XYZ file of C-alpha atoms in Angstrom:
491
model
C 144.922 93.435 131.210
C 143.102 89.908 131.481
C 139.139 89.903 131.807
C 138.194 86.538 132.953
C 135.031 84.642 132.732
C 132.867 88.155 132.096
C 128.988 87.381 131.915
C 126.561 90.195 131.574
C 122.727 90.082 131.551
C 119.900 92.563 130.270
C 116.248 92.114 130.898
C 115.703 88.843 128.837
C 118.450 88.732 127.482
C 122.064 87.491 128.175
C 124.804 89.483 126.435
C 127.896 88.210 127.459
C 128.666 84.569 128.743
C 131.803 83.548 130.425
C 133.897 85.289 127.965
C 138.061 85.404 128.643
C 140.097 88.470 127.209
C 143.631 89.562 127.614
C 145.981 92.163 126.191
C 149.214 92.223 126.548
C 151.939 95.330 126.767
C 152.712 97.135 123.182
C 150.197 94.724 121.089
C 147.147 95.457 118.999
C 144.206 93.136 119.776
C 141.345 93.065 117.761
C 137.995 92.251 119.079
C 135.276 91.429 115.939
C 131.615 89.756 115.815
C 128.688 91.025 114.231
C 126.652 93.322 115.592
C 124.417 91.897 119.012
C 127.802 89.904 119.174
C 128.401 91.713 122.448
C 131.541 93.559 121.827
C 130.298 96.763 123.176
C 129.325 95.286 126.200
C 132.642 93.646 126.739
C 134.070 96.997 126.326
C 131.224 99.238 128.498
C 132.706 96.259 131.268
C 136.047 97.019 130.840
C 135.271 100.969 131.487
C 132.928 100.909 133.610
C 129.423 101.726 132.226
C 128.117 98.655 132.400
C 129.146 96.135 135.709
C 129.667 91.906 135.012
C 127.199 89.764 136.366
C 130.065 87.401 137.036
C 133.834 87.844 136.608
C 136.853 90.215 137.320
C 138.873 91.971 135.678
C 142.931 92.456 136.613
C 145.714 94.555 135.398
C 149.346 93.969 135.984
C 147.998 90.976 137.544
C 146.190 93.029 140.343
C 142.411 92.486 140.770
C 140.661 95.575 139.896
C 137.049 97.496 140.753
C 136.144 99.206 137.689
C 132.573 100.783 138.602
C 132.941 104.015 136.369
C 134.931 105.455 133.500
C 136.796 107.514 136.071
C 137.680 104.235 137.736
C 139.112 102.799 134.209
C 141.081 106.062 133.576
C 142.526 105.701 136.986
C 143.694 102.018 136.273
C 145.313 102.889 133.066
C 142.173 102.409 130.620
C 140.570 104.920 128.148
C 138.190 104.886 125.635
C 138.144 106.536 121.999
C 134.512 106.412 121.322
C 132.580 106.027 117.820
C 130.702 109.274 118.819
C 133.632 111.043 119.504
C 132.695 113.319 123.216
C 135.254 116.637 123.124
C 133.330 119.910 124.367
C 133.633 121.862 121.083
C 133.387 125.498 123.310
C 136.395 124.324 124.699
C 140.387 124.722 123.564
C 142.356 121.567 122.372
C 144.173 121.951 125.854
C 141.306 122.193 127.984
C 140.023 119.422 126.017
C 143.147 117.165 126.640
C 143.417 118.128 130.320
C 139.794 117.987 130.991
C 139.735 117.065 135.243
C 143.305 116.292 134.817
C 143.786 120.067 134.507
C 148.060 121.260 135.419
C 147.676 123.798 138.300
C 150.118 125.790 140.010
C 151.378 126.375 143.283
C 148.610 128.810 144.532
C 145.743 125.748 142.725
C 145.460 128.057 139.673
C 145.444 126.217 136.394
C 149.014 126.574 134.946
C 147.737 127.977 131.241
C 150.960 128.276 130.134
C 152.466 124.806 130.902
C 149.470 122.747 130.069
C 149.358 124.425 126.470
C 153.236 123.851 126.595
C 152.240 120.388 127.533
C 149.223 119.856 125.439
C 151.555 120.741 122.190
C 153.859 118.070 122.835
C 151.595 115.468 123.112
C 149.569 117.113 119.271
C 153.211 116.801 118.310
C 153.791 113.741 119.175
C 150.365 112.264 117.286
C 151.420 114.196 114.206
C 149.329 117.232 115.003
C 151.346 120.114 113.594
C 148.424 122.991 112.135
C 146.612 122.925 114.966
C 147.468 124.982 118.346
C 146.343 124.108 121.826
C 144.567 126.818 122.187
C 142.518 126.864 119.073
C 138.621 125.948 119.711
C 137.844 122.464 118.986
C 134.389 123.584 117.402
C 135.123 122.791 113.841
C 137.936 120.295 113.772
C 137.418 117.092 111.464
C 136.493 113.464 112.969
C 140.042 112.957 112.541
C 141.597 115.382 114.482
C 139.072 115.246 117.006
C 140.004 111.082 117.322
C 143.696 112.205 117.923
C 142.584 114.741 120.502
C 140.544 112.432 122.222
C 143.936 109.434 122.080
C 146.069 112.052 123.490
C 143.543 113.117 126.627
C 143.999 109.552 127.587
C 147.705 109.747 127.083
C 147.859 112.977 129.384
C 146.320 110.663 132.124
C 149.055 108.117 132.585
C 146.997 105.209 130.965
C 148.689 102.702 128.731
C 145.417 100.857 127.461
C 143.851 102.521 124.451
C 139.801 101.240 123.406
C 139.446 102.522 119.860
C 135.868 101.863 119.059
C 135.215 101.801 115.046
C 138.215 104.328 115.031
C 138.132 104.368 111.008
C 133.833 104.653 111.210
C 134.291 108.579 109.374
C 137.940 108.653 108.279
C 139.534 109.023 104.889
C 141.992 106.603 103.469
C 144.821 108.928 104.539
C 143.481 109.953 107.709
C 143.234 106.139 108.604
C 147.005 105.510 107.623
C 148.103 107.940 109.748
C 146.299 106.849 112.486
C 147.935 103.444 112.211
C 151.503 104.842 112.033
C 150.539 106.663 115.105
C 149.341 103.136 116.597
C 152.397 101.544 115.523
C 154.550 104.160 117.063
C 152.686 104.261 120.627
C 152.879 100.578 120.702
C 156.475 100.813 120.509
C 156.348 103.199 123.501
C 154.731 100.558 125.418
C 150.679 101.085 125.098
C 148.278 98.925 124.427
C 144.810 99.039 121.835
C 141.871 96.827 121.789
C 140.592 97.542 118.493
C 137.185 97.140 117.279
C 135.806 97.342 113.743
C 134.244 95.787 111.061
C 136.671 96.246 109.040
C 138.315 92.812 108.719
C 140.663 94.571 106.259
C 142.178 96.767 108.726
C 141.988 93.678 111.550
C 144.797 91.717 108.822
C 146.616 95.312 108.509
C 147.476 96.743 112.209
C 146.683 94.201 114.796
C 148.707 91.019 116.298
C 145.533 89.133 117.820
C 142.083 89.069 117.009
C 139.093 87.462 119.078
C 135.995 86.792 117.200
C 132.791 86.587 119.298
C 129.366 85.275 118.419
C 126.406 85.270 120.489
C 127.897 86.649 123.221
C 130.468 83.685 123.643
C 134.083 83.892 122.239
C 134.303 81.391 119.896
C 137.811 81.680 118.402
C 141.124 83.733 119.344
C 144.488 83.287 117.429
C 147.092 85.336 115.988
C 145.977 87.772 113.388
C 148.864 85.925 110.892
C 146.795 82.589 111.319
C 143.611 83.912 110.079
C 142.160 84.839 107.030
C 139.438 87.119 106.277
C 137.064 84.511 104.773
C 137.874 82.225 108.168
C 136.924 85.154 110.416
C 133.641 85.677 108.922
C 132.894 82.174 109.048
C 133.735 82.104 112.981
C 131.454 85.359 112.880
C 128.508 83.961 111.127
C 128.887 80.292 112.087
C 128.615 79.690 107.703
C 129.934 81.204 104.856
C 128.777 84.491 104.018
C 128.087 85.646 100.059
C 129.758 88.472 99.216
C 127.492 90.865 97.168
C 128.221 90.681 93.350
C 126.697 93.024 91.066
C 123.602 92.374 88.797
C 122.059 94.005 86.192
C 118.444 95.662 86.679
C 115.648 96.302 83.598
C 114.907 99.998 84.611
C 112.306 101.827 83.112
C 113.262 105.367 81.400
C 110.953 106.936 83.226
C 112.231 110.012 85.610
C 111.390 110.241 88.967
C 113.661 112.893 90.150
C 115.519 115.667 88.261
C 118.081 118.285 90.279
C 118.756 120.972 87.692
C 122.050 123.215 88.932
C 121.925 122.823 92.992
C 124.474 125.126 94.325
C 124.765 126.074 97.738
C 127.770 128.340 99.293
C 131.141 126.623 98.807
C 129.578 123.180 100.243
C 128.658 122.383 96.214
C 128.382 123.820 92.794
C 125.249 123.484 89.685
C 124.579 119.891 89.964
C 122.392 118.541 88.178
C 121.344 114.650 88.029
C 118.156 112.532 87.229
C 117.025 109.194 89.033
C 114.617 106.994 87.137
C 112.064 105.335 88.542
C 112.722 102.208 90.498
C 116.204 102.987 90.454
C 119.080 102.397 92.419
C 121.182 105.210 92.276
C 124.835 105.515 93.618
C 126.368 108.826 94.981
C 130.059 108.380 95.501
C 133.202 110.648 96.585
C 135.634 111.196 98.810
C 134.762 112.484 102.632
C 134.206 115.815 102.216
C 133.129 116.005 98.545
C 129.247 117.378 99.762
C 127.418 113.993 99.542
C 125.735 114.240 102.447
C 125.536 118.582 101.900
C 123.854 117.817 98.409
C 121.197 115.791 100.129
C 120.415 117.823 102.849
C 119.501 120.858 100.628
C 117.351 118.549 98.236
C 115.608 116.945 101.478
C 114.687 120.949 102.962
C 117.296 120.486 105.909
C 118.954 123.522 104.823
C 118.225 125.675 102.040
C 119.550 125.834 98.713
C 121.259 129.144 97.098
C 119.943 128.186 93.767
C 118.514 125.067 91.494
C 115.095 123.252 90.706
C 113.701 120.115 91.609
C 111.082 117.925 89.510
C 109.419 114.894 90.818
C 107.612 113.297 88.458
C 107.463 115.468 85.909
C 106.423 118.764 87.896
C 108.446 121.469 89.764
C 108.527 121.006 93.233
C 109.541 123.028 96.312
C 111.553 121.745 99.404
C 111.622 124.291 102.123
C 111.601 122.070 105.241
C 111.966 117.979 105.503
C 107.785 117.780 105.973
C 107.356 119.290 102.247
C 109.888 115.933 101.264
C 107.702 113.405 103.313
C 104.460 115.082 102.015
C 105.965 114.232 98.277
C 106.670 110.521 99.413
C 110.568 111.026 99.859
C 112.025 109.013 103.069
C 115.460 109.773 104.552
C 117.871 107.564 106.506
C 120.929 109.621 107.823
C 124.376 108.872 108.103
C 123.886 109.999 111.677
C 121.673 106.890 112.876
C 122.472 106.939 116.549
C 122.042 110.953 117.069
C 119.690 111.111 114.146
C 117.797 108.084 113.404
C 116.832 106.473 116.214
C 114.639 107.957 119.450
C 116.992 105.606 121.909
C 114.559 105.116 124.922
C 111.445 104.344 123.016
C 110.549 100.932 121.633
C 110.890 99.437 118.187
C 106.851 99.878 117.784
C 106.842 103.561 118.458
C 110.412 104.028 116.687
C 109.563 102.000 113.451
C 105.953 104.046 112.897
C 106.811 107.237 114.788
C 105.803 109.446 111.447
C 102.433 107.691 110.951
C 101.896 107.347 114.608
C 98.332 110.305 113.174
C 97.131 107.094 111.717
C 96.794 105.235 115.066
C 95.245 107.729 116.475
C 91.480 107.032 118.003
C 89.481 109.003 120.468
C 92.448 110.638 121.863
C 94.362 107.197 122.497
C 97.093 105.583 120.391
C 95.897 102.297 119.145
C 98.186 100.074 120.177
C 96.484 96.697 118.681
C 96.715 98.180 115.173
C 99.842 99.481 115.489
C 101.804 96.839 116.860
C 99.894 94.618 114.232
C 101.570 97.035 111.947
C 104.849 97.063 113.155
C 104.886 92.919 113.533
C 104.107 92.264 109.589
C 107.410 94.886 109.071
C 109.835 93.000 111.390
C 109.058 89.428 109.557
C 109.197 91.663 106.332
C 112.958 92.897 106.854
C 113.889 89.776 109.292
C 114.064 92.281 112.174
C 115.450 91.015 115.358
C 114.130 91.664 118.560
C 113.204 89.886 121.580
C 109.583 92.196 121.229
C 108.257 95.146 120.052
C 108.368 96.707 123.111
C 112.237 96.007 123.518
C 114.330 99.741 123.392
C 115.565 100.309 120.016
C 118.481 101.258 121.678
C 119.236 97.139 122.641
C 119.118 96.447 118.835
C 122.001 95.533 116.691
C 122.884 98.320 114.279
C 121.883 96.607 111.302
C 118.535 95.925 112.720
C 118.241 99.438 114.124
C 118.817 100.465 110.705
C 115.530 97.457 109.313
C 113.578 99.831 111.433
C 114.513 103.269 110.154
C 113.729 101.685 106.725
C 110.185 100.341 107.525
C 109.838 104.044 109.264
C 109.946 104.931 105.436
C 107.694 102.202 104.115
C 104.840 102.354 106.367
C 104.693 106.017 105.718
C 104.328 104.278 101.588
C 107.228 106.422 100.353
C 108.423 105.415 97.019
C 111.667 107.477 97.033
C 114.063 106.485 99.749
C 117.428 108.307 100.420
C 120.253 106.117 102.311
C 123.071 107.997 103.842
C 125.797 105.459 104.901
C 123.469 102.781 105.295
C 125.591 99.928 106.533
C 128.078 102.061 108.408
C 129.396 100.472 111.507
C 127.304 97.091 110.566
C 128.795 93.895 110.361
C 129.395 91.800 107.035
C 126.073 89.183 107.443
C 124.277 92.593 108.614
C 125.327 94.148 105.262
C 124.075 91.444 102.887
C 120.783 91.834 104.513
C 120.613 95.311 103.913
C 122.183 95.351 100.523
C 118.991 92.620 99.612
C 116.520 95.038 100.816
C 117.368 97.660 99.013
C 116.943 95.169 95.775
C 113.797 93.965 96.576
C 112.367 97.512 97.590
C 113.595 98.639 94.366
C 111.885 95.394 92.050
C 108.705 96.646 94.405
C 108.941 100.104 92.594
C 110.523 102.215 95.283
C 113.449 104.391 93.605
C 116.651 104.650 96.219
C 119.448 107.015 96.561
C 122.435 105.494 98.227
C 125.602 107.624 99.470
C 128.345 105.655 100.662
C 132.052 105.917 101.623
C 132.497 102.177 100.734
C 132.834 102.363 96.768
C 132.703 98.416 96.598
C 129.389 98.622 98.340
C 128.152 101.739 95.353
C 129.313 99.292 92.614
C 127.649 95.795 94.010
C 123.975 97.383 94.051
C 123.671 100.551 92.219
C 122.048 100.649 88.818
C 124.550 103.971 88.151
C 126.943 106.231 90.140
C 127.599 109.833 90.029
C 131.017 110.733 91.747
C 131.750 113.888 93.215
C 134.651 116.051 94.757
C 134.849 118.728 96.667
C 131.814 120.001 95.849
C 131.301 118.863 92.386
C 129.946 116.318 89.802
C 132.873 114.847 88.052
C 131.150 112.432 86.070
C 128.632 109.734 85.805
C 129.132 105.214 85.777
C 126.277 104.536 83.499
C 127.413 100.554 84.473
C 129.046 99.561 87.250
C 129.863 95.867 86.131
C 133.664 96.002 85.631
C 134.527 99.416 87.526
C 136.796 99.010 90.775
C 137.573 101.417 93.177
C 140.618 102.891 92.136
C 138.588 103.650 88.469
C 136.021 105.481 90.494
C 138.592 107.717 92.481
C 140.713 108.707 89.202
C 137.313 109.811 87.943
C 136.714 111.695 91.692
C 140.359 112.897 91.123
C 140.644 113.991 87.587
């Protein structure tokens, strides 16, 4: 596949310019940039969604028309999504063969051969406990990532888009997804991989091309390149990693959990959080993080435990009992979750005080936007103009406007689920000096993350869990690694 002088424009803005991109047979290219670099609009070109202002696109040297996904599929192209798109009412092999179904002589889909069929191709991704006809309602991102590779292999295509394939996958779940990689490739297909994971770029592919600003500004061979040189081409400067730094916290408690259980999801935990706090929750995928949370925020309900909040029981039932309390929540689940995609950054960024803008009926738009303006210089928010879709916005600065969501609304405890997930590495720093300075302001934070190096650069303490329970407490981080904090999850 060669792309060739692709230049894409949104309403005042230009997203792509003249940008050159080629893949050749059996290789792993990786394409990297922070986010607004325009790497998912090079891709959204390459399948379809989106059509080039200028440029073309050919495979096997043949000029191609790609004007819709099906038109991509048809030329040997598919895409693994970050929001993976399997029908969970459906079976794996419906799934797989999804308007590629195998039909018999009379036009009847062939059950028996395209289950026959779909098996071999589970088998041949290392697929082995599940069977093809087996709901996929249920399965795990990981599983549902090889489903989705092997309904593009059932189609004939060669070229594989994995977009931030490793986003919600464990350590072993990502290894075997790169020995799968590694075997395909050797079978003659093809990945354009994208992540910010410059880790992973070093590990599994042969090329990388860095853009910035919607230009490519350097492509090499992945053994030329260092990590420290890619972010530079990234950022255009050297970027600080985060290093940790000790906090004078107060003893004061803001939050208590006294023996939260609920169902098998987890079992009597109890923490505190002090007040200004920054407080890491760390564990595997699947050790009830994220479960924990929910039941302390009202999202779903508890089978037993207490909360205190300053001193004094309190009672969760539904997320508005939280907010009322001053407790903010940013979910993992920013895109599906967070953000309302086809409204602007005004409306998005004071949607829960939106009451307070209220006059005769009308919102006031004056106050509000004067609102929203002093929170985007506050957080360095990027946008062309308040009135620009959230939608358009990097994910680090969608995430800058979940977080003044939070402060506008004056909460003073804020819970982050995954807060930098799928944001690039300047993106990150940004965020991860935010969360400081909100917490020297007073606010107390709660931080879950997957990315233990992330817990142990900016939390004040950790508590580690697995499968469903506390395993222990960092009282200070300075000095831990992350293979200290999984014996601890592991013990």
């Amino acid at each position: 596949m060669r792309a060739t002088g692709i230049t894409k424009d949104f309403p005042g803005t230009r997203a792509l310019e003249d940008v050159d991109f080629d893949l050749l047979e059996g290789e792993v290219h990786a394409l990297v940039g922070e986010n607004g670099a325009g790497k998912s609009t090079l891709m959204n070109i390459l399948m379809g969604i989106y059509q080039a202002n200028k440029g073309q696109i050919s495979i096997q040297g043949k000029i191609v028309q790609v004007k819709n996904p099906g038109d991509a599929l048809r030329c040997g192209v598919g895409l693994v999504p970050q929001e993976l798109n399997l029908i969970p009412e459906l079976s794996v092999a419906e799934n797989i063969f999804m308007g590629n179904e195998i039909k018999n002589g009379a036009g009847a889909i062939d059950w028996k051969r395209m289950n026959t069929e779909a098996d071999k191709l589970l088998k041949k991704l290392h697929i082995r406990d599940i069977q093809p006809e087996n709901m996929t309602k249920g399965l795990s991102a990981a599983f549902q990532q090889l489903i989705s590779i092997a309904r593009i292999l059932a189609s004939g295509s060669q070229i594989i888009i994995l977009d931030e394939p490793t986003a919600s996958l464990t350590n072993r779940e990502t290894d075997n997804l790169f020995s799968i990689m590694k075997e395909l490739k050797k079978e003659g297909c093809s990945f354009i991989f994208i992540t910010h994971h410059l880790d992973e770029v070093i590990h599994i592919s042969d090329r990388v091309t860095i853009l910035r600003d919607g230009r490519r500004v350097h492509e090499c061979a992945t053994k030329d390149i260092t990590i420290e040189k890619m972010i530079y081409y990234m950022a255009n400067q050297k970027v600080a990693m985060m290093e940790h730094m000790k906090r004078d916290i107060p003893d004061e408690i803001m939050l208590r959990v006294n023996g939260y259980t609920r169902g098998n999801e987890f079992r009597d935990i109890s923490f505190s959080v002090r007040k200004r706090e920054i407080f890491g929750i760390a564990g595997l995928v699947g050790a009830g993080r994220t479960e924990l949370i929910n039941a302390i925020y009202g999202l779903t309900k508890k089978d037993s435990g207490t909360l205190e909040l300053n001193g004094k029981p309190v009672e969760i039932r539904v997320p508005t009992d939280a907010m009322k309390l001053g407790i903010g929540y940013v979910t993992e689940e920013r895109r599906k979750l967070g953000i309302f995609a086809e409204l602007p950054v005004d409306i998005n960024m004071m949607m829960p005080s939106l009451k307070k803008f209220y006059k005769h009926r009308m919102i006031h738009y004056g106050q509000l936007d004067k609102s929203a303006e002093n929170y985007v210089k506050k957080l360095s928010i990027k946008t062309t103009s308040l009135d620009t879709l959230i939608k358009y916005l990097s994910g680090g600065n969608q995430q800058k406007v979940i977080i003044a969501r939070w402060l506008e609304k004056q909460s003073n405890l804020l819970i982050l689920d995954e807060p930098t997930r799928g944001i690039d590495v300047r993106s990150k720093g940004e965020i991860y000096q935010l969360i400081r300075g909100m917490a020297d302001e007073g606010k107390t934070i709660i931080i879950i993350s997957s990315e233990t190096d992330e817990l142990l650069a900016v939390c004040d303490r950790i508590m580690v869990m697995h499968e469903g329970n506390c395993k222990g407490f960092i009282e200070d981080p300075e000095g831990y690694d992350r293979e200290e904090v999984l014996k601890m999850a592991l013990r």
